[in-house]
Amino acid sequence: MGLGAHIAEGLKPVVDLVYPPRCPLCGDATADQGGVCSACWGDLVIPGEPSCNSCGRPFGSDQMDEEALCAPCMADPPKHSGIVAATVYNDASRKLILTFKHGGKISLAGLLGRLLAARLPDPEEEGDAPPLLIPVPLHRWRLWQRGFNQSGLLAKELAKRGKGEVLVDGLVRRKRTPSLGGLGAKERRKTLSGAIAIRESRKAAIKGREVILVDDVLTSGATSDACVSVLLKAGARSVTIACFARVVDSEFDASLHRMSVAET
């Protein structure tokens, strides 16, 4: 444990005294800062098995075999190498995301990152370089308004837990885009056309590497698909998507309706 960690550990009782740890979902007391109480923990839904062999989408039936594909993947095979989600998007995970992004609780990055890291395999100890952890980018104006990129914070948390090497500025969002809620697949692709690119100075670092694309919420997948496309075009060996919460509704309508423009 480094000096900084020793100091933080020593100050923990003082911090807890001044700012008693509270559950970010209900406000009840918790044992640790950034934790969720046992009652609210039960409201978080962890994606289960069986799931799609390509994208990891949970199936509603337990009668599917390990090689089964979901209907979207059969109709339009994805370019990514899989999707890993810490939770299924519901009211509880939505509240955590909103508190994290818009409630000034960036300390929740530790909790969200820990839950996501638990779903990711550890890199091989020998041989190839570890995966690059690249966050979905924000446009510079959005970054200026918010003060941080929530996906970048999650990527850094995953790096702390040994899941890869963070490359926080591997992607850049070249133009502002409106909320994609309510748009069809064709309109989403059109809106995102040319919006995301590889940062020129990072092309060499990405070529030939396995990439984990980090995001907070995966809804339609349009933004992540745009990121995957440019990463593969730049020479990435493979791209896996890792997100804290994933919408699994077959039509997305109900969840997209719950997600306001402010959640982008």
PDB file of C-alpha atoms in Angstrom:
ATOM      1  CA  MET A   1       0.000   0.000   0.000  1.00  0.00           C
ATOM      2  CA  GLY A   2       1.441   3.372  -1.021  1.00  0.00           C
ATOM      3  CA  LEU A   3       1.717   6.477   1.119  1.00  0.00           C
ATOM      4  CA  GLY A   4      -1.387   8.018  -0.457  1.00  0.00           C
ATOM      5  CA  ALA A   5      -3.438   4.915   0.298  1.00  0.00           C
ATOM      6  CA  HIS A   6      -2.197   4.891   3.924  1.00  0.00           C
ATOM      7  CA  ILE A   7      -3.197   8.543   4.338  1.00  0.00           C
ATOM      8  CA  ALA A   8      -6.631   7.934   2.801  1.00  0.00           C
ATOM      9  CA  GLU A   9      -7.175   4.938   5.084  1.00  0.00           C
ATOM     10  CA  GLY A  10      -6.160   6.963   8.109  1.00  0.00           C
ATOM     11  CA  LEU A  11      -8.540   9.795   7.236  1.00  0.00           C
ATOM     12  CA  LYS A  12     -11.467   7.462   6.582  1.00  0.00           C
ATOM     13  CA  PRO A  13     -12.921   7.673  10.139  1.00  0.00           C
ATOM     14  CA  VAL A  14     -12.805  11.479   9.971  1.00  0.00           C
ATOM     15  CA  VAL A  15     -14.518  11.556   6.587  1.00  0.00           C
ATOM     16  CA  ASP A  16     -17.191   9.133   7.816  1.00  0.00           C
ATOM     17  CA  LEU A  17     -17.778  11.311  10.877  1.00  0.00           C
ATOM     18  CA  VAL A  18     -18.190  14.513   8.871  1.00  0.00           C
ATOM     19  CA  TYR A  19     -19.981  12.869   5.935  1.00  0.00           C
ATOM     20  CA  PRO A  20     -21.738   9.733   7.225  1.00  0.00           C
ATOM     21  CA  PRO A  21     -21.900   7.146   4.421  1.00  0.00           C
ATOM     22  CA  ARG A  22     -25.332   7.000   2.819  1.00  0.00           C
ATOM     23  CA  CYS A  23     -26.871   4.788   0.158  1.00  0.00           C
ATOM     24  CA  PRO A  24     -27.014   6.811  -3.081  1.00  0.00           C
ATOM     25  CA  LEU A  25     -30.363   5.224  -3.948  1.00  0.00           C
ATOM     26  CA  CYS A  26     -32.427   5.604  -0.773  1.00  0.00           C
ATOM     27  CA  GLY A  27     -30.305   7.691   1.610  1.00  0.00           C
ATOM     28  CA  ASP A  28     -30.121   5.092   4.377  1.00  0.00           C
ATOM     29  CA  ALA A  29     -26.894   4.598   6.296  1.00  0.00           C
ATOM     30  CA  THR A  30     -24.300   2.229   4.819  1.00  0.00           C
ATOM     31  CA  ALA A  31     -21.106   0.708   6.131  1.00  0.00           C
ATOM     32  CA  ASP A  32     -18.812   2.414   3.633  1.00  0.00           C
ATOM     33  CA  GLN A  33     -18.659   5.501   1.464  1.00  0.00           C
ATOM     34  CA  GLY A  34     -19.925   4.829  -2.066  1.00  0.00           C
ATOM     35  CA  GLY A  35     -21.769   1.677  -1.051  1.00  0.00           C
ATOM     36  CA  VAL A  36     -25.362   0.585  -1.608  1.00  0.00           C
ATOM     37  CA  CYS A  37     -27.546  -0.640   1.236  1.00  0.00           C
ATOM     38  CA  SER A  38     -28.636  -4.278   1.251  1.00  0.00           C
ATOM     39  CA  ALA A  39     -32.250  -3.422   0.399  1.00  0.00           C
ATOM     40  CA  CYS A  40     -31.309  -1.378  -2.683  1.00  0.00           C
ATOM     41  CA  TRP A  41     -28.683  -3.912  -3.693  1.00  0.00           C
ATOM     42  CA  GLY A  42     -31.538  -6.301  -4.337  1.00  0.00           C
ATOM     43  CA  ASP A  43     -33.039  -3.828  -6.820  1.00  0.00           C
ATOM     44  CA  LEU A  44     -29.989  -4.029  -9.090  1.00  0.00           C
ATOM     45  CA  VAL A  45     -30.385  -6.726 -11.738  1.00  0.00           C
ATOM     46  CA  ILE A  46     -27.244  -8.569 -12.844  1.00  0.00           C
ATOM     47  CA  PRO A  47     -27.399 -10.027 -16.385  1.00  0.00           C
ATOM     48  CA  GLY A  48     -27.750 -13.766 -16.156  1.00  0.00           C
ATOM     49  CA  GLU A  49     -27.353 -16.894 -18.213  1.00  0.00           C
ATOM     50  CA  PRO A  50     -28.140 -18.219 -20.731  1.00  0.00           C
ATOM     51  CA  SER A  51     -27.278 -15.344 -23.013  1.00  0.00           C
ATOM     52  CA  CYS A  52     -26.534 -14.620 -26.657  1.00  0.00           C
ATOM     53  CA  ASN A  53     -23.207 -16.147 -27.691  1.00  0.00           C
ATOM     54  CA  SER A  54     -22.396 -12.995 -29.680  1.00  0.00           C
ATOM     55  CA  CYS A  55     -23.570  -9.984 -27.671  1.00  0.00           C
ATOM     56  CA  GLY A  56     -24.336 -11.416 -24.224  1.00  0.00           C
ATOM     57  CA  ARG A  57     -27.996 -10.348 -24.268  1.00  0.00           C
ATOM     58  CA  PRO A  58     -29.779 -12.451 -21.601  1.00  0.00           C
ATOM     59  CA  PHE A  59     -32.436 -14.819 -22.921  1.00  0.00           C
ATOM     60  CA  GLY A  60     -35.839 -15.021 -21.306  1.00  0.00           C
ATOM     61  CA  SER A  61     -35.773 -18.819 -21.430  1.00  0.00           C
ATOM     62  CA  ASP A  62     -33.314 -21.210 -19.823  1.00  0.00           C
ATOM     63  CA  GLN A  63     -33.776 -23.715 -22.647  1.00  0.00           C
ATOM     64  CA  MET A  64     -31.261 -22.051 -24.988  1.00  0.00           C
ATOM     65  CA  ASP A  65     -27.915 -23.701 -25.729  1.00  0.00           C
ATOM     66  CA  GLU A  66     -24.532 -22.022 -25.300  1.00  0.00           C
ATOM     67  CA  GLU A  67     -24.123 -21.283 -29.012  1.00  0.00           C
ATOM     68  CA  ALA A  68     -27.527 -19.620 -29.450  1.00  0.00           C
ATOM     69  CA  LEU A  69     -27.743 -16.129 -30.941  1.00  0.00           C
ATOM     70  CA  CYS A  70     -30.363 -13.487 -30.222  1.00  0.00           C
ATOM     71  CA  ALA A  71     -32.612 -12.244 -33.033  1.00  0.00           C
ATOM     72  CA  PRO A  72     -30.802  -8.885 -33.474  1.00  0.00           C
ATOM     73  CA  CYS A  73     -27.419 -10.607 -33.855  1.00  0.00           C
ATOM     74  CA  MET A  74     -28.821 -13.085 -36.366  1.00  0.00           C
ATOM     75  CA  ALA A  75     -30.415 -10.297 -38.388  1.00  0.00           C
ATOM     76  CA  ASP A  76     -27.385  -7.992 -38.269  1.00  0.00           C
ATOM     77  CA  PRO A  77     -24.170  -9.674 -36.990  1.00  0.00           C
ATOM     78  CA  PRO A  78     -22.259  -7.156 -34.841  1.00  0.00           C
ATOM     79  CA  LYS A  79     -18.704  -6.016 -35.470  1.00  0.00           C
ATOM     80  CA  HIS A  80     -17.834  -6.076 -31.784  1.00  0.00           C
ATOM     81  CA  SER A  81     -16.464  -9.119 -29.977  1.00  0.00           C
ATOM     82  CA  GLY A  82     -19.048  -9.130 -27.208  1.00  0.00           C
ATOM     83  CA  ILE A  83     -20.841  -6.955 -24.661  1.00  0.00           C
ATOM     84  CA  VAL A  84     -20.199  -7.118 -20.920  1.00  0.00           C
ATOM     85  CA  ALA A  85     -22.654  -5.323 -18.629  1.00  0.00           C
ATOM     86  CA  ALA A  86     -22.553  -4.954 -14.852  1.00  0.00           C
ATOM     87  CA  THR A  87     -26.328  -4.490 -14.558  1.00  0.00           C
ATOM     88  CA  VAL A  88     -29.526  -4.501 -16.536  1.00  0.00           C
ATOM     89  CA  TYR A  89     -30.900  -0.984 -17.006  1.00  0.00           C
ATOM     90  CA  ASN A  90     -33.801  -0.428 -14.602  1.00  0.00           C
ATOM     91  CA  ASP A  91     -34.951   2.243 -12.161  1.00  0.00           C
ATOM     92  CA  ALA A  92     -32.189   1.425  -9.651  1.00  0.00           C
ATOM     93  CA  SER A  93     -29.287   1.458 -12.113  1.00  0.00           C
ATOM     94  CA  ARG A  94     -30.763   4.544 -13.798  1.00  0.00           C
ATOM     95  CA  LYS A  95     -30.751   6.427 -10.502  1.00  0.00           C
ATOM     96  CA  LEU A  96     -27.145   5.446  -9.852  1.00  0.00           C
ATOM     97  CA  ILE A  97     -26.130   6.671 -13.302  1.00  0.00           C
ATOM     98  CA  LEU A  98     -27.976   9.985 -12.896  1.00  0.00           C
ATOM     99  CA  THR A  99     -26.495  10.543  -9.438  1.00  0.00           C
ATOM    100  CA  PHE A 100     -23.038   9.759 -10.806  1.00  0.00           C
ATOM    101  CA  LYS A 101     -23.300  11.960 -13.904  1.00  0.00           C
ATOM    102  CA  HIS A 102     -25.466  14.843 -12.794  1.00  0.00           C
ATOM    103  CA  GLY A 103     -25.620  14.702  -8.995  1.00  0.00           C
ATOM    104  CA  GLY A 104     -21.998  15.583  -8.324  1.00  0.00           C
ATOM    105  CA  LYS A 105     -21.261  12.097  -6.967  1.00  0.00           C
ATOM    106  CA  ILE A 106     -18.203  11.194  -9.016  1.00  0.00           C
ATOM    107  CA  SER A 107     -17.081   9.087  -6.057  1.00  0.00           C
ATOM    108  CA  LEU A 108     -19.624   6.545  -7.330  1.00  0.00           C
ATOM    109  CA  ALA A 109     -17.135   5.729 -10.086  1.00  0.00           C
ATOM    110  CA  GLY A 110     -15.503   3.347  -7.616  1.00  0.00           C
ATOM    111  CA  LEU A 111     -18.711   1.409  -6.989  1.00  0.00           C
ATOM    112  CA  LEU A 112     -19.768   1.308 -10.645  1.00  0.00           C
ATOM    113  CA  GLY A 113     -16.265   0.390 -11.751  1.00  0.00           C
ATOM    114  CA  ARG A 114     -16.022  -2.372  -9.162  1.00  0.00           C
ATOM    115  CA  LEU A 115     -19.296  -3.941 -10.291  1.00  0.00           C
ATOM    116  CA  LEU A 116     -18.226  -3.791 -13.932  1.00  0.00           C
ATOM    117  CA  ALA A 117     -14.743  -5.137 -13.224  1.00  0.00           C
ATOM    118  CA  ALA A 118     -16.287  -8.184 -11.578  1.00  0.00           C
ATOM    119  CA  ARG A 119     -17.853  -9.103 -14.930  1.00  0.00           C
ATOM    120  CA  LEU A 120     -14.650  -8.769 -16.953  1.00  0.00           C
ATOM    121  CA  PRO A 121     -11.984 -11.461 -17.173  1.00  0.00           C
ATOM    122  CA  ASP A 122      -8.448 -10.712 -16.049  1.00  0.00           C
ATOM    123  CA  PRO A 123      -5.938 -10.215 -18.883  1.00  0.00           C
ATOM    124  CA  GLU A 124      -3.466 -12.990 -19.573  1.00  0.00           C
ATOM    125  CA  GLU A 125      -0.422 -12.615 -17.348  1.00  0.00           C
ATOM    126  CA  GLU A 126       1.988 -13.556 -20.106  1.00  0.00           C
ATOM    127  CA  GLY A 127       2.133 -13.008 -23.836  1.00  0.00           C
ATOM    128  CA  ASP A 128       0.119 -10.257 -25.472  1.00  0.00           C
ATOM    129  CA  ALA A 129      -0.200  -6.744 -24.125  1.00  0.00           C
ATOM    130  CA  PRO A 130      -3.263  -6.121 -21.921  1.00  0.00           C
ATOM    131  CA  PRO A 131      -6.415  -4.698 -23.532  1.00  0.00           C
ATOM    132  CA  LEU A 132      -6.691  -0.977 -24.060  1.00  0.00           C
ATOM    133  CA  LEU A 133      -9.516   0.565 -22.026  1.00  0.00           C
ATOM    134  CA  ILE A 134     -10.923   3.327 -24.236  1.00  0.00           C
ATOM    135  CA  PRO A 135     -13.949   5.353 -23.076  1.00  0.00           C
ATOM    136  CA  VAL A 136     -16.752   6.525 -25.336  1.00  0.00           C
ATOM    137  CA  PRO A 137     -15.875  10.195 -25.888  1.00  0.00           C
ATOM    138  CA  LEU A 138     -17.844  13.316 -25.054  1.00  0.00           C
ATOM    139  CA  HIS A 139     -17.887  16.370 -27.273  1.00  0.00           C
ATOM    140  CA  ARG A 140     -15.626  19.095 -25.871  1.00  0.00           C
ATOM    141  CA  TRP A 141     -18.595  21.316 -25.021  1.00  0.00           C
ATOM    142  CA  ARG A 142     -20.319  18.526 -23.111  1.00  0.00           C
ATOM    143  CA  LEU A 143     -17.050  17.791 -21.325  1.00  0.00           C
ATOM    144  CA  TRP A 144     -16.678  21.477 -20.453  1.00  0.00           C
ATOM    145  CA  GLN A 145     -20.251  21.651 -19.100  1.00  0.00           C
ATOM    146  CA  ARG A 146     -20.006  18.469 -17.025  1.00  0.00           C
ATOM    147  CA  GLY A 147     -16.377  18.725 -16.021  1.00  0.00           C
ATOM    148  CA  PHE A 148     -15.610  15.045 -16.554  1.00  0.00           C
ATOM    149  CA  ASN A 149     -16.277  12.131 -18.863  1.00  0.00           C
ATOM    150  CA  GLN A 150     -18.125   9.508 -16.831  1.00  0.00           C
ATOM    151  CA  SER A 151     -16.934   6.736 -19.158  1.00  0.00           C
ATOM    152  CA  GLY A 152     -13.364   7.923 -18.697  1.00  0.00           C
ATOM    153  CA  LEU A 153     -13.711   7.648 -14.922  1.00  0.00           C
ATOM    154  CA  LEU A 154     -15.061   4.105 -15.287  1.00  0.00           C
ATOM    155  CA  ALA A 155     -12.150   3.191 -17.577  1.00  0.00           C
ATOM    156  CA  LYS A 156      -9.684   4.440 -14.957  1.00  0.00           C
ATOM    157  CA  GLU A 157     -11.425   2.358 -12.286  1.00  0.00           C
ATOM    158  CA  LEU A 158     -11.143  -0.737 -14.473  1.00  0.00           C
ATOM    159  CA  ALA A 159      -7.436  -0.038 -14.975  1.00  0.00           C
ATOM    160  CA  LYS A 160      -6.966   0.208 -11.183  1.00  0.00           C
ATOM    161  CA  ARG A 161      -8.467  -3.273 -10.939  1.00  0.00           C
ATOM    162  CA  GLY A 162      -6.093  -4.755 -13.477  1.00  0.00           C
ATOM    163  CA  LYS A 163      -8.509  -5.080 -16.393  1.00  0.00           C
ATOM    164  CA  GLY A 164      -6.307  -3.312 -18.923  1.00  0.00           C
ATOM    165  CA  GLU A 165      -4.348  -0.224 -19.837  1.00  0.00           C
ATOM    166  CA  VAL A 166      -6.381   2.968 -19.986  1.00  0.00           C
ATOM    167  CA  LEU A 167      -6.181   5.189 -23.079  1.00  0.00           C
ATOM    168  CA  VAL A 168      -8.570   7.931 -22.079  1.00  0.00           C
ATOM    169  CA  ASP A 169      -8.233  10.020 -25.252  1.00  0.00           C
ATOM    170  CA  GLY A 170      -8.114   7.317 -27.903  1.00  0.00           C
ATOM    171  CA  LEU A 171     -11.396   8.500 -29.422  1.00  0.00           C
ATOM    172  CA  VAL A 172     -12.651  11.999 -30.087  1.00  0.00           C
ATOM    173  CA  ARG A 173     -16.187  13.244 -30.736  1.00  0.00           C
ATOM    174  CA  ARG A 174     -15.832  15.751 -33.558  1.00  0.00           C
ATOM    175  CA  LYS A 175     -19.366  17.132 -33.574  1.00  0.00           C
ATOM    176  CA  ARG A 176     -22.177  17.579 -31.115  1.00  0.00           C
ATOM    177  CA  THR A 177     -25.082  15.210 -31.550  1.00  0.00           C
ATOM    178  CA  PRO A 178     -28.603  15.417 -30.118  1.00  0.00           C
ATOM    179  CA  SER A 179     -30.180  12.723 -27.988  1.00  0.00           C
ATOM    180  CA  LEU A 180     -30.828   9.567 -30.018  1.00  0.00           C
ATOM    181  CA  GLY A 181     -33.976   8.702 -28.081  1.00  0.00           C
ATOM    182  CA  GLY A 182     -36.986   8.255 -30.333  1.00  0.00           C
ATOM    183  CA  LEU A 183     -34.891   7.884 -33.501  1.00  0.00           C
ATOM    184  CA  GLY A 184     -34.939   4.772 -35.654  1.00  0.00           C
ATOM    185  CA  ALA A 185     -31.788   2.813 -36.466  1.00  0.00           C
ATOM    186  CA  LYS A 186     -31.287   4.577 -39.802  1.00  0.00           C
ATOM    187  CA  GLU A 187     -31.699   8.021 -38.242  1.00  0.00           C
ATOM    188  CA  ARG A 188     -29.291   7.151 -35.429  1.00  0.00           C
ATOM    189  CA  ARG A 189     -26.594   6.097 -37.884  1.00  0.00           C
ATOM    190  CA  LYS A 190     -27.125   9.258 -39.922  1.00  0.00           C
ATOM    191  CA  THR A 191     -26.906  11.459 -36.825  1.00  0.00           C
ATOM    192  CA  LEU A 192     -23.644   9.820 -35.748  1.00  0.00           C
ATOM    193  CA  SER A 193     -22.060   9.769 -39.205  1.00  0.00           C
ATOM    194  CA  GLY A 194     -18.616  11.347 -38.912  1.00  0.00           C
ATOM    195  CA  ALA A 195     -19.171  12.290 -35.274  1.00  0.00           C
ATOM    196  CA  ILE A 196     -16.577   9.931 -33.777  1.00  0.00           C
ATOM    197  CA  ALA A 197     -12.978   9.459 -34.900  1.00  0.00           C
ATOM    198  CA  ILE A 198      -9.634   8.126 -33.726  1.00  0.00           C
ATOM    199  CA  ARG A 199      -7.344  10.761 -32.270  1.00  0.00           C
ATOM    200  CA  GLU A 200      -4.482  11.027 -34.750  1.00  0.00           C
ATOM    201  CA  SER A 201      -1.789  10.837 -32.090  1.00  0.00           C
ATOM    202  CA  ARG A 202      -3.258   7.551 -30.763  1.00  0.00           C
ATOM    203  CA  LYS A 203      -3.560   5.556 -33.990  1.00  0.00           C
ATOM    204  CA  ALA A 204      -0.234   3.790 -33.545  1.00  0.00           C
ATOM    205  CA  ALA A 205      -1.098   2.824 -29.973  1.00  0.00           C
ATOM    206  CA  ILE A 206      -4.413   1.258 -31.045  1.00  0.00           C
ATOM    207  CA  LYS A 207      -3.200  -0.709 -34.054  1.00  0.00           C
ATOM    208  CA  GLY A 208      -2.982  -4.426 -33.323  1.00  0.00           C
ATOM    209  CA  ARG A 209      -4.367  -4.162 -29.784  1.00  0.00           C
ATOM    210  CA  GLU A 210      -7.408  -5.679 -28.174  1.00  0.00           C
ATOM    211  CA  VAL A 211      -9.739  -2.891 -27.044  1.00  0.00           C
ATOM    212  CA  ILE A 212     -12.390  -2.687 -24.348  1.00  0.00           C
ATOM    213  CA  LEU A 213     -14.753   0.177 -25.188  1.00  0.00           C
ATOM    214  CA  VAL A 214     -16.074   1.578 -21.890  1.00  0.00           C
ATOM    215  CA  ASP A 215     -19.472   3.269 -21.542  1.00  0.00           C
ATOM    216  CA  ASP A 216     -21.878   3.996 -18.720  1.00  0.00           C
ATOM    217  CA  VAL A 217     -25.161   2.988 -20.405  1.00  0.00           C
ATOM    218  CA  LEU A 218     -25.757   0.961 -23.557  1.00  0.00           C
ATOM    219  CA  THR A 219     -29.175   1.612 -25.096  1.00  0.00           C
ATOM    220  CA  SER A 220     -29.625   1.193 -28.840  1.00  0.00           C
ATOM    221  CA  GLY A 221     -25.923   0.578 -29.380  1.00  0.00           C
ATOM    222  CA  ALA A 222     -25.663   3.199 -32.125  1.00  0.00           C
ATOM    223  CA  THR A 223     -22.919   5.217 -30.423  1.00  0.00           C
ATOM    224  CA  SER A 224     -20.915   2.158 -29.433  1.00  0.00           C
ATOM    225  CA  ASP A 225     -21.278   0.747 -32.964  1.00  0.00           C
ATOM    226  CA  ALA A 226     -19.819   3.973 -34.366  1.00  0.00           C
ATOM    227  CA  CYS A 227     -16.902   3.713 -31.930  1.00  0.00           C
ATOM    228  CA  VAL A 228     -16.325   0.041 -32.748  1.00  0.00           C
ATOM    229  CA  SER A 229     -16.269   0.778 -36.479  1.00  0.00           C
ATOM    230  CA  VAL A 230     -13.583   3.454 -36.265  1.00  0.00           C
ATOM    231  CA  LEU A 231     -11.487   1.396 -33.831  1.00  0.00           C
ATOM    232  CA  LEU A 232     -11.502  -1.635 -36.124  1.00  0.00           C
ATOM    233  CA  LYS A 233     -10.770   0.556 -39.130  1.00  0.00           C
ATOM    234  CA  ALA A 234      -7.771   1.923 -37.231  1.00  0.00           C
ATOM    235  CA  GLY A 235      -6.418  -1.605 -36.849  1.00  0.00           C
ATOM    236  CA  ALA A 236      -7.683  -2.724 -33.439  1.00  0.00           C
ATOM    237  CA  ARG A 237      -7.539  -6.510 -33.259  1.00  0.00           C
ATOM    238  CA  SER A 238     -10.911  -6.744 -31.544  1.00  0.00           C
ATOM    239  CA  VAL A 239     -13.325  -4.523 -29.614  1.00  0.00           C
ATOM    240  CA  THR A 240     -15.389  -5.653 -26.628  1.00  0.00           C
ATOM    241  CA  ILE A 241     -17.981  -3.288 -25.155  1.00  0.00           C
ATOM    242  CA  ALA A 242     -18.134  -2.896 -21.376  1.00  0.00           C
ATOM    243  CA  CYS A 243     -20.900  -0.860 -19.745  1.00  0.00           C
ATOM    244  CA  PHE A 244     -22.353  -0.394 -16.294  1.00  0.00           C
ATOM    245  CA  ALA A 245     -26.001  -0.671 -17.372  1.00  0.00           C
ATOM    246  CA  ARG A 246     -27.508  -2.217 -20.471  1.00  0.00           C
ATOM    247  CA  VAL A 247     -31.003  -1.900 -21.880  1.00  0.00           C
ATOM    248  CA  VAL A 248     -32.256  -5.357 -22.778  1.00  0.00           C
ATOM    249  CA  ASP A 249     -35.860  -4.568 -23.786  1.00  0.00           C
ATOM    250  CA  SER A 250     -36.457  -5.982 -27.226  1.00  0.00           C
ATOM    251  CA  GLU A 251     -37.861  -2.727 -28.583  1.00  0.00           C
ATOM    252  CA  PHE A 252     -36.120  -0.243 -26.219  1.00  0.00           C
ATOM    253  CA  ASP A 253     -39.181   2.045 -26.247  1.00  0.00           C
ATOM    254  CA  ALA A 254     -39.997   1.962 -22.546  1.00  0.00           C
ATOM    255  CA  SER A 255     -36.395   2.493 -21.443  1.00  0.00           C
ATOM    256  CA  LEU A 256     -35.677   5.167 -24.025  1.00  0.00           C
ATOM    257  CA  HIS A 257     -38.770   7.001 -22.855  1.00  0.00           C
ATOM    258  CA  ARG A 258     -37.383   7.002 -19.301  1.00  0.00           C
ATOM    259  CA  MET A 259     -34.031   8.348 -20.431  1.00  0.00           C
ATOM    260  CA  SER A 260     -34.151  12.134 -20.723  1.00  0.00           C
ATOM    261  CA  VAL A 261     -31.938  14.281 -22.916  1.00  0.00           C
ATOM    262  CA  ALA A 262     -29.975  15.166 -19.780  1.00  0.00           C
ATOM    263  CA  GLU A 263     -28.819  11.568 -19.483  1.00  0.00           C
ATOM    264  CA  THR A 264     -26.611  11.764 -22.579  1.00  0.00           C
TER     265      THR A 264
END
